[in-house]
Structure formats: structure tokens, C-alpha cells
Coordinates of C-alpha atoms in Angstrom, one line a residue:
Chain A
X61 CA 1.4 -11.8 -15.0
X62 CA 2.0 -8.8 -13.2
X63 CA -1.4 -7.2 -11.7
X64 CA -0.4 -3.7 -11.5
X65 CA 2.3 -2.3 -14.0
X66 CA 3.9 1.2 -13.7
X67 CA 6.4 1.0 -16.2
X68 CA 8.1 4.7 -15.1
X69 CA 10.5 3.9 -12.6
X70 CA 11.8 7.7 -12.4
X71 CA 10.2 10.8 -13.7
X72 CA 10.7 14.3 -13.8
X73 CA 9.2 17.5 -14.0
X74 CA 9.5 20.9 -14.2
X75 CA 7.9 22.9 -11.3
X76 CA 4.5 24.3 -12.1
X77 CA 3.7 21.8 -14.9
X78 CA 1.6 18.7 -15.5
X79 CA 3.2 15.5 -15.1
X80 CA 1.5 11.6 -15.5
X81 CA 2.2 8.5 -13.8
X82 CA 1.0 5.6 -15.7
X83 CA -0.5 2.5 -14.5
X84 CA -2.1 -0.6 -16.0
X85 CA -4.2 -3.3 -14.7
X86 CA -5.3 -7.0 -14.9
X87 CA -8.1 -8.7 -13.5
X88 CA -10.9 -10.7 -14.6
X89 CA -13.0 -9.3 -11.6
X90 CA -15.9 -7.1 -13.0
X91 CA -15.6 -5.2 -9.2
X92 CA -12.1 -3.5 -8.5
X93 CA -10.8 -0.4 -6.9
X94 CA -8.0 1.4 -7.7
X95 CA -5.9 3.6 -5.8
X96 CA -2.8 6.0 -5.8
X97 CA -0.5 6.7 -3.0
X98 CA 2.3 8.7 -2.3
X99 CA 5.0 8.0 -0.1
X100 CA 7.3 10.7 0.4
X101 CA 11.2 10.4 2.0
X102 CA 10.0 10.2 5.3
X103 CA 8.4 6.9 4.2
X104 CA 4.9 7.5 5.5
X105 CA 2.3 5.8 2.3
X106 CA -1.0 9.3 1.4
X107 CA -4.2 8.1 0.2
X108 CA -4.4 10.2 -2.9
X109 CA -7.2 9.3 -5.4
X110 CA -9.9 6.5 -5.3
X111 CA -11.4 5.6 -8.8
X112 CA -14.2 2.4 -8.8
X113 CA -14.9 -0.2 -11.8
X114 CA -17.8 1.1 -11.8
X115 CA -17.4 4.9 -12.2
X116 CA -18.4 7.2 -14.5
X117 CA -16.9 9.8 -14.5
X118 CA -12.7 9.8 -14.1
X119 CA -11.7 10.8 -10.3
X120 CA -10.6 13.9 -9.4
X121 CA -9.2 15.5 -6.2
X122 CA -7.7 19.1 -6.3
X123 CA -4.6 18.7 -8.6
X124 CA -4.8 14.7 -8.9
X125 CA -7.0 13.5 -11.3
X126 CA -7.1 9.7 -12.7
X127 CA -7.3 8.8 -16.3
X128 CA -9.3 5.8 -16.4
X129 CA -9.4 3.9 -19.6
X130 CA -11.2 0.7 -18.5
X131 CA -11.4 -0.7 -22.0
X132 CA -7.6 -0.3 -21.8
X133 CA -7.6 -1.1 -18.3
X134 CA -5.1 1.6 -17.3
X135 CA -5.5 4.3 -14.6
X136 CA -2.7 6.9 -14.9
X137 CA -2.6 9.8 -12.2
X138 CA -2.0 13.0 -13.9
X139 CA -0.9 15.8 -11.2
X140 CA -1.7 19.3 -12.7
X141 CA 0.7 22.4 -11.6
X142 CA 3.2 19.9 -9.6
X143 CA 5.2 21.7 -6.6
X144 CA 8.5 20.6 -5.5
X145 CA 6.4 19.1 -2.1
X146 CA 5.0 16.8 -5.1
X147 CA 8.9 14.6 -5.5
X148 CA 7.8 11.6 -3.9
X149 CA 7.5 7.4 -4.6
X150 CA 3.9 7.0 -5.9
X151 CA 2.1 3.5 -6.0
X152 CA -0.9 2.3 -7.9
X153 CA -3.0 -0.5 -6.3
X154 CA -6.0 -2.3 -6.6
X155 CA -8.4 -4.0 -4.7
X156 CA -10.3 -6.7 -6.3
X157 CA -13.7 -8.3 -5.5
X158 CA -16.8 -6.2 -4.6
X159 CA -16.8 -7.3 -0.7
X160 CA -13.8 -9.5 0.2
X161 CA -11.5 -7.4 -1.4
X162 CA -9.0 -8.5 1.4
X163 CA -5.7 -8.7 -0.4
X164 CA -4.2 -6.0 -2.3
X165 CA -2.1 -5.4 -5.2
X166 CA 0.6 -2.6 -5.8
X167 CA 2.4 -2.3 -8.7
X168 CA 6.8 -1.0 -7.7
X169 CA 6.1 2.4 -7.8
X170 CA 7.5 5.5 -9.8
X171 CA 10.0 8.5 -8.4
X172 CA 8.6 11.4 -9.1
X173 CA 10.9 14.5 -8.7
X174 CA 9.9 18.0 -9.3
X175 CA 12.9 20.4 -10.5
X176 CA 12.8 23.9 -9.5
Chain B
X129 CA -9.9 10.2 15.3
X130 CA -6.1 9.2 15.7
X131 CA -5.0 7.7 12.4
X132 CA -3.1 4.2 11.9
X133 CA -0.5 3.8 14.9
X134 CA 2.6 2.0 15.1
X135 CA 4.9 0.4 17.4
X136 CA 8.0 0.6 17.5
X137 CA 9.2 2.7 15.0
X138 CA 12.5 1.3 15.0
X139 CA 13.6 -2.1 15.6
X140 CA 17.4 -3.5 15.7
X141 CA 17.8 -6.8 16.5
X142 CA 19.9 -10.1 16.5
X143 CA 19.3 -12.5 14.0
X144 CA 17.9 -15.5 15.3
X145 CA 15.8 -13.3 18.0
X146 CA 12.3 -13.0 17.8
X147 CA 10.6 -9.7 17.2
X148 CA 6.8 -8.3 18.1
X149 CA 5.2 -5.6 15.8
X150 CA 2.2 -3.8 17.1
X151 CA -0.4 -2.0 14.9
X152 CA -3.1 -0.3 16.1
X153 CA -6.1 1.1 14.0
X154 CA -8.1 3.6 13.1
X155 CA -11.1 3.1 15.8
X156 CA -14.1 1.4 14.1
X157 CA -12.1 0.0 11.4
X158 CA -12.8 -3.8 10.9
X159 CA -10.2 -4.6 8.2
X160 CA -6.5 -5.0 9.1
X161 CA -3.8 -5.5 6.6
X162 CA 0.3 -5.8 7.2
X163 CA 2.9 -5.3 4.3
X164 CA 6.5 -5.5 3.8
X165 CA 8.4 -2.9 1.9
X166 CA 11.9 -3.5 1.7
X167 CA 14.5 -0.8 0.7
X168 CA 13.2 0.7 -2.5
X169 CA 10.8 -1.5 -3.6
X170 CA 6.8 -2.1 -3.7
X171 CA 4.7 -3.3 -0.8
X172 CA 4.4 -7.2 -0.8
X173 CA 1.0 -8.1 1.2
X174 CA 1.5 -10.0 4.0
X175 CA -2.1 -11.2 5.7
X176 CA -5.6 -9.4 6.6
X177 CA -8.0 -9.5 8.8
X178 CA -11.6 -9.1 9.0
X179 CA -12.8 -8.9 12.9
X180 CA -10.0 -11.2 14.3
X181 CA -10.4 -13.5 11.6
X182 CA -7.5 -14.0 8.9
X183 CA -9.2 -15.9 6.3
X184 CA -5.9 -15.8 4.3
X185 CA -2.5 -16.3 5.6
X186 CA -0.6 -17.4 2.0
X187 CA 0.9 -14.1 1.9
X188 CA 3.4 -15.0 5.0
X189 CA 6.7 -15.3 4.1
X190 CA 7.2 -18.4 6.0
X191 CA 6.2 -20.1 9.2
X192 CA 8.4 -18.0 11.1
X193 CA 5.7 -15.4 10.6
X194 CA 2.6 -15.2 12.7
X195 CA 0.0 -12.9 13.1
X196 CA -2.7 -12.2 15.1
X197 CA -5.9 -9.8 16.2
X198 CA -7.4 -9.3 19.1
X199 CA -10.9 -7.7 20.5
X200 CA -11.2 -6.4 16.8
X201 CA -8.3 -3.9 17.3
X202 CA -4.9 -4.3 17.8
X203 CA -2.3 -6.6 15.8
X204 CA 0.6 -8.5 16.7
X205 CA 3.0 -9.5 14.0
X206 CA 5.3 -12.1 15.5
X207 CA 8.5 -13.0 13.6
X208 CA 10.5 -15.9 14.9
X209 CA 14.3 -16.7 14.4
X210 CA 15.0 -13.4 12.9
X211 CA 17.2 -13.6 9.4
X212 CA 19.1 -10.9 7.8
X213 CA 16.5 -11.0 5.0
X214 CA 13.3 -9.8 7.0
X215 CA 15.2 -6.6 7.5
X216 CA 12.6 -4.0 6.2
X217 CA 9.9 -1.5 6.5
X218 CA 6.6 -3.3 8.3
X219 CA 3.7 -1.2 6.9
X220 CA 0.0 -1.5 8.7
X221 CA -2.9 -0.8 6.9
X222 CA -6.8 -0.4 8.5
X223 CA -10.0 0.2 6.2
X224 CA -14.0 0.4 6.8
X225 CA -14.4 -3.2 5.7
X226 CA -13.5 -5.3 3.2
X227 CA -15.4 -3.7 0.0
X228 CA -13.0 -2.7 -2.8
X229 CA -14.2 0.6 -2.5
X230 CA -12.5 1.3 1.1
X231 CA -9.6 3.3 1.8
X232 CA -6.7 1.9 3.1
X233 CA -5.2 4.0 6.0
X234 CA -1.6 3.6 6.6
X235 CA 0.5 3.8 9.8
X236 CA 3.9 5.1 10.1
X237 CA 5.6 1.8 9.9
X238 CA 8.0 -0.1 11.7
X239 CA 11.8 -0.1 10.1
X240 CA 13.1 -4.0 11.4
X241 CA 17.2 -4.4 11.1
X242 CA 18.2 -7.7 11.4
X243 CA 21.9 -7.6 12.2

């Protein structure tokens, strides 16, 4: 079974609104991280959001915040007020395992593009 | 500090030649990861290291591909006999350690053509 599912291959959105990129899990592993990254054209991967298994509180980093549903076990970036700079490829990944979380999972990504 | 750094950025070669990737990362950084992203797709993990240590290699294609760390710093990724099919984007990766709670800090990458 798949680890990390982002079942959006492409999405759009209009400039200035609220867009989310969805992303579901599976692990047995009571300690995971997850984490979204944006890669851009020019290929480079941007740390964007960090949420734990362990969290509270859902993460939240100047327009990204994550959605986690743990019960669920999805973790959907939602980017508020999205700027064309925002049309990008954006993984989900997860690190399992509380200290040897040495291999990583990432789901195939979604398109994002922002339309004037 | 400098971020993740990679060398080269470019890489044509001949099949059947070998080919040397460099990473070099983020300065007290003790975990070391290398991907593979070919054109379009995800990022399929290759091998990590803690220190110089890889404590799992199953992630390597096959045994034409070889990786090592030295001094706790830099990594080689070696890939013998070049194919057509390793053509892709060779992605580096450096975090803290190896709790699920650390960043992982990408470097530019390294764009392989296999001709």
C-alpha cells in the first residue's frame, strides 16, 4: 500500500483565494513527521510546513497551514490568499520512527497553478 | 550557514561510463539522504547516512550504485556502467539527525543524461 497518497495530480486556483492540497497517510508507527515541500520550475524542493504525531495544535506558517486529521490520518496543506509565485509541484512526506527516522516517504506530488 | 550544495549541476554522459555525484551539507548536520526524481515524478529514496554510516542501502537501484561518506560531511554517489534509465534529477538531502521531527534541507540537485 501506498504510504503517502495525494490523489490531486493538477490543481488550480484563482489568484488571491484559498486553495488545499490533500494528503493521506499510513503507518503503524505511533511517531511520524510530516512534511510539505514545494518545488518550483526551477526544480529546487522548499521546506514548507512541519506538523508531528504528536501535536496539538494543526501547523501553521504564514499562509500555509496543515489540516491534520490523525484519526483520519490525512494532512492536507491549505494555502490561504495564493499568489501566482504559489504555481509549483508540492510533495507531502513523512518520516517515520521517533529517532531512526532515516528513510523517507513522498507521496507523487500535485501541480499547483495559480491563474491570474 | 551555506545551505545543501551540489556538484555538478549538470551531467551528460555515455552510457556505460561511470559518473561521481558530490553533496555537500549543511555544516553540523549528521544525517545525509540522496533521492532520485526522474522527469515528473516523486522522489524515490535512495540511501542515508548517519555519521558515515549507511545502516540501509535497499533503496539502491542496483549494484551499479554506491555510496559513500566521509569525515561526517561530504557524499559521493558513484554510479557504474551508466544506462539510459538512470538519466534523472539526483536530489541531496541533510537534516539535524535522524529524529522524525528534523527538517530535511535540500540541495540544488544534479540533472544526470545518460545518452
Amino acid at each position: 500500500a501506498q504510504k503517502i497518497t495525494q490523489t490531486q495530480p493538477g490543481m488550480f486556483v484563482q489568484e488571491k483565494e484559498a486553495v488545499t492540497l490533500d494528503c493521506t497517510y499510513d503507518t503503524s508507527d505511533p511517531s511520524y513527521g510530516l512534511f510539505w515541500y514545494k518545488q518550483p520550475s526551477s526544480g529546487e524542493m522548499i521546506f514548507l510546513i512541519y506538523q508531528g504525531s504528536y501535536d496539538q495544535q494543526n501547523a501553521t506558517e504564514g499562509r500555509y497551514s496543515l489540516n491534520f486529521q490523525k484519526a483520519r490520518k490525512s494532512a492536507n496543506l491549505v494555502i490561504s490568499a495564493s499568489q501566482l509565485g504559489d504555481s509549483a509541484m508540492y510533495f507531502c512526506a513523512m518520516r517515520e520512527g521517533l529517532t531512526n527516522a532515516g528513510k523517507s516517504t513522498f507521496g507523487d506530488g500535485t501541480t499547483l497553478t495559480v491563474k491570474p | 550557514g551555506a545551505g545543501v550544495s551540489q556538484s555538478p549541476s549538470n551531467k551528460v554522459t555515455e552510457k556505460g561510463k561511470d559518473v561521481e555525484l558530490r553533496c555537500d551539507p549543511i555544516s553540523g548536520h549528521t544525517a545525509l539522504y540522496w533521492y532520485r526524481q526522474s522527469l515528473g515524478q516523486g522522489l524515490e529514496f535512495l540511501i542515508y547516512f548517519q555519521g558515515n554510516s549507511a545502516p540501509d542501502k535497499s533503496g539502491l537501484p542496483s549494484d551499479r550504485f554506491s555510496a559513500e561518506r566521509t569525515g561526517g560531511s561530504v557524499s559521493t554517489l558513484t554510479i557504474q556502467r551508466t544506462q539510459q534509465e538512470d538519466s534523472a534529477v539526483y536530489l541531496c538531502a541533510s537534516s539535524l539527525s535522524l529524529l522524525s521531527t528534523d527538517t530535511q534541507y535540500f540541495g540544488p540537485g544534479t540533472r544526470l543524461t545518460v545518452l
